[in-house]
PDB file of C-alpha atoms in Angstrom:
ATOM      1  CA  UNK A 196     -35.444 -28.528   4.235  1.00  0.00           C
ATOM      2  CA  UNK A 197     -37.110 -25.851   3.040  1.00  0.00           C
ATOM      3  CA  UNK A 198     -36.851 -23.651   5.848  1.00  0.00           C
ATOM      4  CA  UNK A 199     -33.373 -24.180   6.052  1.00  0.00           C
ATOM      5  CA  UNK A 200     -33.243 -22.777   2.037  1.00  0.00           C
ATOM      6  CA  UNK A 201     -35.309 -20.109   3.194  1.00  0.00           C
ATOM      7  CA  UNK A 202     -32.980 -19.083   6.176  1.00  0.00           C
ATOM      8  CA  UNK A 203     -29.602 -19.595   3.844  1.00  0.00           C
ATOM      9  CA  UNK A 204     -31.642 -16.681   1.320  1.00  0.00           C
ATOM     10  CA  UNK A 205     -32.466 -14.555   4.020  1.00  0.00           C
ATOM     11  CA  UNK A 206     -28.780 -14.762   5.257  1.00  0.00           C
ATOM     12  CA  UNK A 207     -27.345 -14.119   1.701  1.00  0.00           C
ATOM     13  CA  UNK A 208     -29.525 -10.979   1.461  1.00  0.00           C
ATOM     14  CA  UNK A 209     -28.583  -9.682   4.945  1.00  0.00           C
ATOM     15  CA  UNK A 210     -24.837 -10.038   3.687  1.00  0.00           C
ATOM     16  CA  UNK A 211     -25.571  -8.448   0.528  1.00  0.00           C
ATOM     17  CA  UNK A 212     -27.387  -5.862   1.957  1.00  0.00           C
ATOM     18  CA  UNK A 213     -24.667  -5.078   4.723  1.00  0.00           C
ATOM     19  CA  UNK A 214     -22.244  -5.378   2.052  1.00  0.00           C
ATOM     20  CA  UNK A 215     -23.983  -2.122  -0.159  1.00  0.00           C
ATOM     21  CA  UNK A 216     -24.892  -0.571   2.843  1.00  0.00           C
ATOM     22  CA  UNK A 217     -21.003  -0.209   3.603  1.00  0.00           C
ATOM     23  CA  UNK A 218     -20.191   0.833   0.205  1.00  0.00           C
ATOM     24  CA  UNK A 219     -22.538   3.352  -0.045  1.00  0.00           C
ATOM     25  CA  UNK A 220     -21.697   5.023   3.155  1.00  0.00           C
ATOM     26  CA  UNK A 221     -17.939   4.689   2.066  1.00  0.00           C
ATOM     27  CA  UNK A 222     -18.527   5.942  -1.161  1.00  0.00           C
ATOM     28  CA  UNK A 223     -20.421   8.864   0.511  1.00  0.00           C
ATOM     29  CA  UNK A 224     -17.343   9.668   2.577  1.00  0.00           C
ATOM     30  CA  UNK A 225     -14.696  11.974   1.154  1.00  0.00           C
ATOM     31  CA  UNK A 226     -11.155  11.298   0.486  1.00  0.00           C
ATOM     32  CA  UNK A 227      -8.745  14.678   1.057  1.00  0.00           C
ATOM     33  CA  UNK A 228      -5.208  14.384  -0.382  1.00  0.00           C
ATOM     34  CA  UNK A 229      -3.024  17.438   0.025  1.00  0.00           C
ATOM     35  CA  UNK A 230       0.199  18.656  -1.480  1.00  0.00           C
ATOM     36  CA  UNK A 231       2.190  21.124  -1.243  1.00  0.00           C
ATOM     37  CA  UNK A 232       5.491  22.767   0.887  1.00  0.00           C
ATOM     38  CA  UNK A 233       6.111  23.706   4.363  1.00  0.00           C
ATOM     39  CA  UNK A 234       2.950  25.793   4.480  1.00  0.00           C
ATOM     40  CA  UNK A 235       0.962  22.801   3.942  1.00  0.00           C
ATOM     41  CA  UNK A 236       2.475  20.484   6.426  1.00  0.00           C
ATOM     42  CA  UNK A 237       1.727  23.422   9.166  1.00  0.00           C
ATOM     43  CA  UNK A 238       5.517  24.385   9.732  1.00  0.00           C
ATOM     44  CA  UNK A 239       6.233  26.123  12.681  1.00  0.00           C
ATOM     45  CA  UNK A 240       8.711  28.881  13.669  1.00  0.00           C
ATOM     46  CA  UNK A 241      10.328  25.720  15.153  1.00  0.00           C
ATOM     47  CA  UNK A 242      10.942  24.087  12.019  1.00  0.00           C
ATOM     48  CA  UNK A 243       8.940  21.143  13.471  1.00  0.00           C
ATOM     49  CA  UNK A 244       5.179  20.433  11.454  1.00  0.00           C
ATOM     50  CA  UNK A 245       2.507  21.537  14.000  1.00  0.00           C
ATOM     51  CA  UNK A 246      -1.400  21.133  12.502  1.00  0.00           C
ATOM     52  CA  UNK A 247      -1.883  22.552   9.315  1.00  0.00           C
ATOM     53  CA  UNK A 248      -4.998  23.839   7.617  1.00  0.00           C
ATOM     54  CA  UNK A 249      -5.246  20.099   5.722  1.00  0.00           C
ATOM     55  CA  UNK A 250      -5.129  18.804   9.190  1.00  0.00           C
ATOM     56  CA  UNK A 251      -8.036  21.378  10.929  1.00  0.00           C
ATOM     57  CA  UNK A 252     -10.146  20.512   7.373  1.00  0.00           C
ATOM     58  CA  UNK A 253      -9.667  16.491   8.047  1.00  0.00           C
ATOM     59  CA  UNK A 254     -10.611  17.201  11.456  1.00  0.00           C
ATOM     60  CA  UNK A 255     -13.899  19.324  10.328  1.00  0.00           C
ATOM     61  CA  UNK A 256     -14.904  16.786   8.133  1.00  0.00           C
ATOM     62  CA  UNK A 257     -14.294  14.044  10.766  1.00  0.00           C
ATOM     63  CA  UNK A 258     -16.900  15.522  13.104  1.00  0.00           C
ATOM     64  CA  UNK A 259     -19.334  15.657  10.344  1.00  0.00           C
ATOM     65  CA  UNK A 260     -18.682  11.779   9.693  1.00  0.00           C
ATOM     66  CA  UNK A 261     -17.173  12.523   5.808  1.00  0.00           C
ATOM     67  CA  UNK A 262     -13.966  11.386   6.091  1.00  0.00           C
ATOM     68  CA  UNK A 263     -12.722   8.473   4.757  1.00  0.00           C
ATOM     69  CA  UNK A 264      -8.900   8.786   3.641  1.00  0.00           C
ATOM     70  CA  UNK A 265      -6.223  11.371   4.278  1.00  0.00           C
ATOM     71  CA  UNK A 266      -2.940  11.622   2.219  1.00  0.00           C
ATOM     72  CA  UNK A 267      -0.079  14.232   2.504  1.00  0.00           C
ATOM     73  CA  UNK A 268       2.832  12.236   1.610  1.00  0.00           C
ATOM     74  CA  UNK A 269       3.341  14.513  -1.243  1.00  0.00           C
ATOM     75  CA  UNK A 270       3.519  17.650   0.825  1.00  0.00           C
ATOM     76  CA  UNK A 271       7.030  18.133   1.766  1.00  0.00           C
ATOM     77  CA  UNK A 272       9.294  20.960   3.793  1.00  0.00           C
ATOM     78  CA  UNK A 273      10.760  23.054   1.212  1.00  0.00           C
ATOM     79  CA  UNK A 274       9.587  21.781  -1.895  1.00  0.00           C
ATOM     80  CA  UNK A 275       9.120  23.751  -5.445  1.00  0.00           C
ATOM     81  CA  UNK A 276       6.577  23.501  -7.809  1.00  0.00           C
ATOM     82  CA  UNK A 277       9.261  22.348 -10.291  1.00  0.00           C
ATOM     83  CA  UNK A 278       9.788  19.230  -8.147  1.00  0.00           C
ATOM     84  CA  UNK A 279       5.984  18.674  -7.874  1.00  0.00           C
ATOM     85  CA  UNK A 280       5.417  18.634 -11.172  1.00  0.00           C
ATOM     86  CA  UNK A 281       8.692  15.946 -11.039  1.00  0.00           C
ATOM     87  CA  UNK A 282       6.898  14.034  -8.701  1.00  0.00           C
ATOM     88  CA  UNK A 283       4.135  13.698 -10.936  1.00  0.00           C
ATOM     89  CA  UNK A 284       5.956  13.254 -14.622  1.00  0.00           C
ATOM     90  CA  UNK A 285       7.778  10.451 -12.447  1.00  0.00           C
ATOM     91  CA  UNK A 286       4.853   9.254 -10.922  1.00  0.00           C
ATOM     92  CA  UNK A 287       6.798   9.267  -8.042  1.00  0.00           C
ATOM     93  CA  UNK A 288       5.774   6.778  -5.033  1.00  0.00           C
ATOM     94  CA  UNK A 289       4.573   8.143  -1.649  1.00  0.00           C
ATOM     95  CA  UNK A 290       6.933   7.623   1.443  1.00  0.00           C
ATOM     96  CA  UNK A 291       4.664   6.122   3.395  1.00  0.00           C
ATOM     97  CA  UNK A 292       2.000   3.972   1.225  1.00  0.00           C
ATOM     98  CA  UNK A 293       4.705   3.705  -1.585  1.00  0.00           C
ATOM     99  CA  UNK A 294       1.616   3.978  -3.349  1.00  0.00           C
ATOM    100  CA  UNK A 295       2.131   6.551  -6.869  1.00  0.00           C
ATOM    101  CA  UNK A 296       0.994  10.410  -6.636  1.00  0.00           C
ATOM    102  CA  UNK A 297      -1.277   9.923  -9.784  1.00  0.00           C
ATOM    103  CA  UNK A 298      -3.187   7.190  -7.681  1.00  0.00           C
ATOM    104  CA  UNK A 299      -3.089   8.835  -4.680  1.00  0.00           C
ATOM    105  CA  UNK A 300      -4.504  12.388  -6.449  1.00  0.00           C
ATOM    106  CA  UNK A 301      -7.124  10.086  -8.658  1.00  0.00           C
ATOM    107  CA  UNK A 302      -8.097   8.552  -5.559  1.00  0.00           C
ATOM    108  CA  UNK A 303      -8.909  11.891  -4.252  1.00  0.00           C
ATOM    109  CA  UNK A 304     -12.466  13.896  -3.523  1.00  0.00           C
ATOM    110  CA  UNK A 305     -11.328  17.075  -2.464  1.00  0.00           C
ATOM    111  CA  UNK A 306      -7.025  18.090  -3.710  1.00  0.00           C
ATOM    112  CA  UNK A 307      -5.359  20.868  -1.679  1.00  0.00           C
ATOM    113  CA  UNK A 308      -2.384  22.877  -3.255  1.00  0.00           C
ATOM    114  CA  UNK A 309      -0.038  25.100  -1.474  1.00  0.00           C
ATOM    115  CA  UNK A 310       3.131  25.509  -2.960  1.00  0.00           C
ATOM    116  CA  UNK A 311       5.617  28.653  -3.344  1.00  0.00           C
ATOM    117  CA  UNK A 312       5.509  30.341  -0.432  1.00  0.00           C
ATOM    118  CA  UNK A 313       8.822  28.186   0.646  1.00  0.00           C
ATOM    119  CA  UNK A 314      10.348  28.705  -2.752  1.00  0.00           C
ATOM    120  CA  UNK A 315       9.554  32.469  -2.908  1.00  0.00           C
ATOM    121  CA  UNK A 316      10.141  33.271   0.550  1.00  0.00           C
ATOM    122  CA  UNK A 317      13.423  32.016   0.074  1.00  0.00           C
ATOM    123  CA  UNK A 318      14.879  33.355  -3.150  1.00  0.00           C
ATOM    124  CA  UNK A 319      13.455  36.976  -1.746  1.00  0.00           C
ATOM    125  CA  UNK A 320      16.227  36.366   0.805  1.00  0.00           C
ATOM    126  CA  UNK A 321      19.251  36.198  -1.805  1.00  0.00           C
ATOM    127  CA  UNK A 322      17.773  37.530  -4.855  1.00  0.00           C
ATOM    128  CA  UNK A 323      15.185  39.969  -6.151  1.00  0.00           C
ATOM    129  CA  UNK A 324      11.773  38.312  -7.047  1.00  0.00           C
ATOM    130  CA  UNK A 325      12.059  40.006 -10.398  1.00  0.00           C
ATOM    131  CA  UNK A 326       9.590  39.131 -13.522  1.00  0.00           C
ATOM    132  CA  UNK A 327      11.741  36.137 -14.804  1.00  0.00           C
ATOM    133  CA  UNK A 328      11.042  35.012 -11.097  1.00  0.00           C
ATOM    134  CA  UNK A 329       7.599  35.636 -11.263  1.00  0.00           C
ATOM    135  CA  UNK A 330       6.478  34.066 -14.859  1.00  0.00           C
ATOM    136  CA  UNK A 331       8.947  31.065 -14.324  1.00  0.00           C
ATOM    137  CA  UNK A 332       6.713  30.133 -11.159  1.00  0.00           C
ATOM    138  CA  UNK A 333       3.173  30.669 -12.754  1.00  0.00           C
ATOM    139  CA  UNK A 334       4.575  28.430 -16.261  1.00  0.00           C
ATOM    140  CA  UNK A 335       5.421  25.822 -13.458  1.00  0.00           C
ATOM    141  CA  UNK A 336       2.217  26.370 -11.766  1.00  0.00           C
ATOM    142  CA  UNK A 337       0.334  25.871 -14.829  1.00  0.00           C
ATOM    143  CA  UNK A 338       1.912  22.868 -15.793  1.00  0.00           C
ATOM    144  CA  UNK A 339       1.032  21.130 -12.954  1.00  0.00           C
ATOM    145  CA  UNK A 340      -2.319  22.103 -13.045  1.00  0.00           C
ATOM    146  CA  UNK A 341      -2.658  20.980 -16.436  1.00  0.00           C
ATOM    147  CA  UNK A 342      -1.010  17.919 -15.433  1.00  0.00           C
ATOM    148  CA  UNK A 343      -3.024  16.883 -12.816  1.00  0.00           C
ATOM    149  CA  UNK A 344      -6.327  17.824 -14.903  1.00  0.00           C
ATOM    150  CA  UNK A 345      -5.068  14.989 -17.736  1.00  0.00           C
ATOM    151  CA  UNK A 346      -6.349  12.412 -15.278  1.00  0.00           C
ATOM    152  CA  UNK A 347      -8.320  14.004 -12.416  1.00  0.00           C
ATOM    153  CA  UNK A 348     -11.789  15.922 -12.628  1.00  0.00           C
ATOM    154  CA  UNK A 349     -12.935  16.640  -9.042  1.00  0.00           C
ATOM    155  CA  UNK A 350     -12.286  19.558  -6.619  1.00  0.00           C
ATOM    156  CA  UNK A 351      -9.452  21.522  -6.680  1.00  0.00           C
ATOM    157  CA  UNK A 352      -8.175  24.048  -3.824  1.00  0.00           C
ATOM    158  CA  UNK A 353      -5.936  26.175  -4.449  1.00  0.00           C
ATOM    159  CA  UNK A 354      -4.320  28.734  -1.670  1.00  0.00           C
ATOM    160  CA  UNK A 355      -2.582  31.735  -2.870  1.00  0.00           C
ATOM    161  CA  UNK A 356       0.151  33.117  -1.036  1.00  0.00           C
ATOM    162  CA  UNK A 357       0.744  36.396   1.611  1.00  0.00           C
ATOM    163  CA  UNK A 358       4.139  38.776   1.746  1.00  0.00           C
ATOM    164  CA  UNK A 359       6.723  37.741   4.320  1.00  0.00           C
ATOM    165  CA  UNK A 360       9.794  38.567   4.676  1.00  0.00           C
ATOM    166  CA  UNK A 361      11.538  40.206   1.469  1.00  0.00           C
ATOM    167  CA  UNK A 362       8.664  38.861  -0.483  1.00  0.00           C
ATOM    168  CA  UNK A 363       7.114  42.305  -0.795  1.00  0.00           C
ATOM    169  CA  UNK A 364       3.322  43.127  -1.028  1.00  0.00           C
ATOM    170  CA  UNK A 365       2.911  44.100  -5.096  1.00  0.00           C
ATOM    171  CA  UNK A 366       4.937  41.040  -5.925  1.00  0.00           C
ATOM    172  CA  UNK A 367       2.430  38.814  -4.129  1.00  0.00           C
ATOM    173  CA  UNK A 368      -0.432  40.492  -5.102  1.00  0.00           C
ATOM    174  CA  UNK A 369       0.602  40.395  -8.258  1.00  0.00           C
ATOM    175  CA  UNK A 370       1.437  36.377  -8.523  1.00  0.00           C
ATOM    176  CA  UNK A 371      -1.995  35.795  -6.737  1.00  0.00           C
ATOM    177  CA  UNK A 372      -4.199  37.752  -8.830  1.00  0.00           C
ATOM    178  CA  UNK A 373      -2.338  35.238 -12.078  1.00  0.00           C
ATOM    179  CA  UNK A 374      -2.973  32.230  -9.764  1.00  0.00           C
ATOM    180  CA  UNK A 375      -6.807  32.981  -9.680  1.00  0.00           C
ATOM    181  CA  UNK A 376      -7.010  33.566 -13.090  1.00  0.00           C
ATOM    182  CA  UNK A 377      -5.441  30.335 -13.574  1.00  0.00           C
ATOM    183  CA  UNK A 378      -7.932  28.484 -10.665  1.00  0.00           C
ATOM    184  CA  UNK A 379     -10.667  29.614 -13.501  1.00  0.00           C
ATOM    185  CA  UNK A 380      -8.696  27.936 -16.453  1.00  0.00           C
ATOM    186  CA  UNK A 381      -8.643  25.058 -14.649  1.00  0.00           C
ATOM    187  CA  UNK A 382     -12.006  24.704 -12.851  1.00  0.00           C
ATOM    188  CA  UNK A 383     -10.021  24.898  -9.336  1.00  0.00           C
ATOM    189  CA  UNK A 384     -11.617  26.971  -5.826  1.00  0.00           C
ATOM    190  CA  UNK A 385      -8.935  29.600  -5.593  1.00  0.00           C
ATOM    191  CA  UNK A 386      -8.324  30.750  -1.725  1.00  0.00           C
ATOM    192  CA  UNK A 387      -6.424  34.249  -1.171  1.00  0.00           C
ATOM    193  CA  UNK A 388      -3.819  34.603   1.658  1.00  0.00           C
ATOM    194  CA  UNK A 389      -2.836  37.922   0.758  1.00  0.00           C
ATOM    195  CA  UNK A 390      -4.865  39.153   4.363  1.00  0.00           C
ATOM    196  CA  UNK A 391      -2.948  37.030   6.290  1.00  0.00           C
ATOM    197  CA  UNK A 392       0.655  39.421   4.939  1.00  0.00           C
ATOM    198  CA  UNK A 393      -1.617  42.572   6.852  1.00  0.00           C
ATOM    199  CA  UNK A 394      -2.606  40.770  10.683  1.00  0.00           C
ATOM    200  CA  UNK A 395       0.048  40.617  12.881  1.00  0.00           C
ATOM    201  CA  UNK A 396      -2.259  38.022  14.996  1.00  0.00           C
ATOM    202  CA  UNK A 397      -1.024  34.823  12.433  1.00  0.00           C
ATOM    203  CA  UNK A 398       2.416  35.960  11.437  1.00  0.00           C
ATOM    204  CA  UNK A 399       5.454  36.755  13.817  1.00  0.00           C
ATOM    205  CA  UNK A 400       8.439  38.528  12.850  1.00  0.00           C
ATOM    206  CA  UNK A 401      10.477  35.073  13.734  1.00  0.00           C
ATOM    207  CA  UNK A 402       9.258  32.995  11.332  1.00  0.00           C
ATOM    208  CA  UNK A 403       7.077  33.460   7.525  1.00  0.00           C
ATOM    209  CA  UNK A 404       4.703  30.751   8.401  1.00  0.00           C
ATOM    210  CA  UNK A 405       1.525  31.254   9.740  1.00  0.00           C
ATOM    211  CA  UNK A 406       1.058  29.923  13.324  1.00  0.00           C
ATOM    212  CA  UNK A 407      -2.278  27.640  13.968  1.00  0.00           C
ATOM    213  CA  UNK A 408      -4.688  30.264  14.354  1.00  0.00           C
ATOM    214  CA  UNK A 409      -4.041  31.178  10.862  1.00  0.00           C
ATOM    215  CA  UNK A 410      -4.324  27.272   9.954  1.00  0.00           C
ATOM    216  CA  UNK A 411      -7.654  27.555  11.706  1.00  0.00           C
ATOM    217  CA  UNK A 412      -8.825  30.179  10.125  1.00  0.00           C
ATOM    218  CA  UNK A 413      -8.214  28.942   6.507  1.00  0.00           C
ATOM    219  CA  UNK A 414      -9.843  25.283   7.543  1.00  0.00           C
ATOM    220  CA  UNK A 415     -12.907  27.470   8.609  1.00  0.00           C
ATOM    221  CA  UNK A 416     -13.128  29.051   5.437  1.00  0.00           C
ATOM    222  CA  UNK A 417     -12.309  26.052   3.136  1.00  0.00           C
ATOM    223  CA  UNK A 418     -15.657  24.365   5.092  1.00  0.00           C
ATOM    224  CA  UNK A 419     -17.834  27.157   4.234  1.00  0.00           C
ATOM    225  CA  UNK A 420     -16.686  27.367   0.496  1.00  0.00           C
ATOM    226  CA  UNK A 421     -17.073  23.537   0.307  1.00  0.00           C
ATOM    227  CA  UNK A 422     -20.758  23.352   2.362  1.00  0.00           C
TER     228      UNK A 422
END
């Protein structure tokens, strides 16, 4: 009898142990949630999603063994910042996991945001980006930064954007150098794409997105800043 007591406890402390073993190692893992526009889905010239830099990052972290989850149902063709920071007053639910963007986001260990070249790029085409423009989009950007620090406190990335199109050069350099400032307000990694306006080898004259090498590029760089 006694050695069957004695083989139920050393079964019970196997399963315990197997059962903290897992959570630690999932806990250790890291959970990358990304939202944003086109840019971060990876558009292509083809108006079909190719990789993106979220996707090259998951990837990066994969072969390292530190991935655990990966969420971009919030990262949609053509959206705003205005609508993001919708999504999140709303607390809107994801397409795919219907699960809410505050969960999603507070579930999150490292929070990619890439938002405005769409919106930007766009009105350049019909209007001129002029200072109303300009300080509308950084007010919106700054609420939604301030939003999402209300109930999240871990890593934020932030990319910046790069001239295309009619979106001149001192516009965008002018927005970025704002959006940096604001990174600092807000504790966030700020990531500048303002190189990526100046080498023809990631932009094409038939489309403002970024092909993959330029996806690549920015996932290389995002590992280095986050090793």
């Amino acid at each position: 009898m006694k050695k069957r007591y004695k083989l139920l406890i050393i079964i019970a402390l196997g399963i315990i142990l197997t059962i903290l073993i897992n959570k630690n190692t999932v806990r250790n893992k890291i959970n990358l949630v990304s939202i944003g526009d086109g840019l971060s889905l990876g558009m292509t010239e083809y108006k079909v999603a190719g990789p993106s830099f979220n996707d090259y990052l998951k990837e990066e972290l994969e072969k390292k063994g530190k991935i655990n989850e990966f969420n971009n149902e919030f990262s949609r063709y053509y959206l705003t910042v205005h609508e993001l920071n919708e999504y999140i007053e709303d607390n809107q639910l994801g397409k795919y996991t219907r699960t809410p963007i505050k969960q999603v986001i507070a579930k999150a260990d490292i929070l990619t945001i890439s938002i405005g070249l769409d919106e930007l790029v766009i009105k350049s085409l019909n209007e001129r980006i002029d200072d109303y423009i300009k300080n509308d989009f950084l007010l919106e950007y700054k609420i939604l930064l301030s939003s999402i620090r209300e109930f999240y406190d871990k890593k934020i990335i932030i990319l910046g954007l790069y001239s295309a199109y009619q979106l001149n050069k001192s516009d965008v350099l002018e927005i970025n150098s704002k959006l940096n400032i604001l990174a600092g307000d807000y504790d966030c990694i700020y990531y500048d794409l303002f190189s990526y306006s100046l080498n023809n080898k990631y932009l094409n004259n038939n489309s403002y997105y970024i092909n993959y090498e330029g996806h690549k590029k920015i996932a290389n760089d995002l590992i280095k800043v986050l090793n």
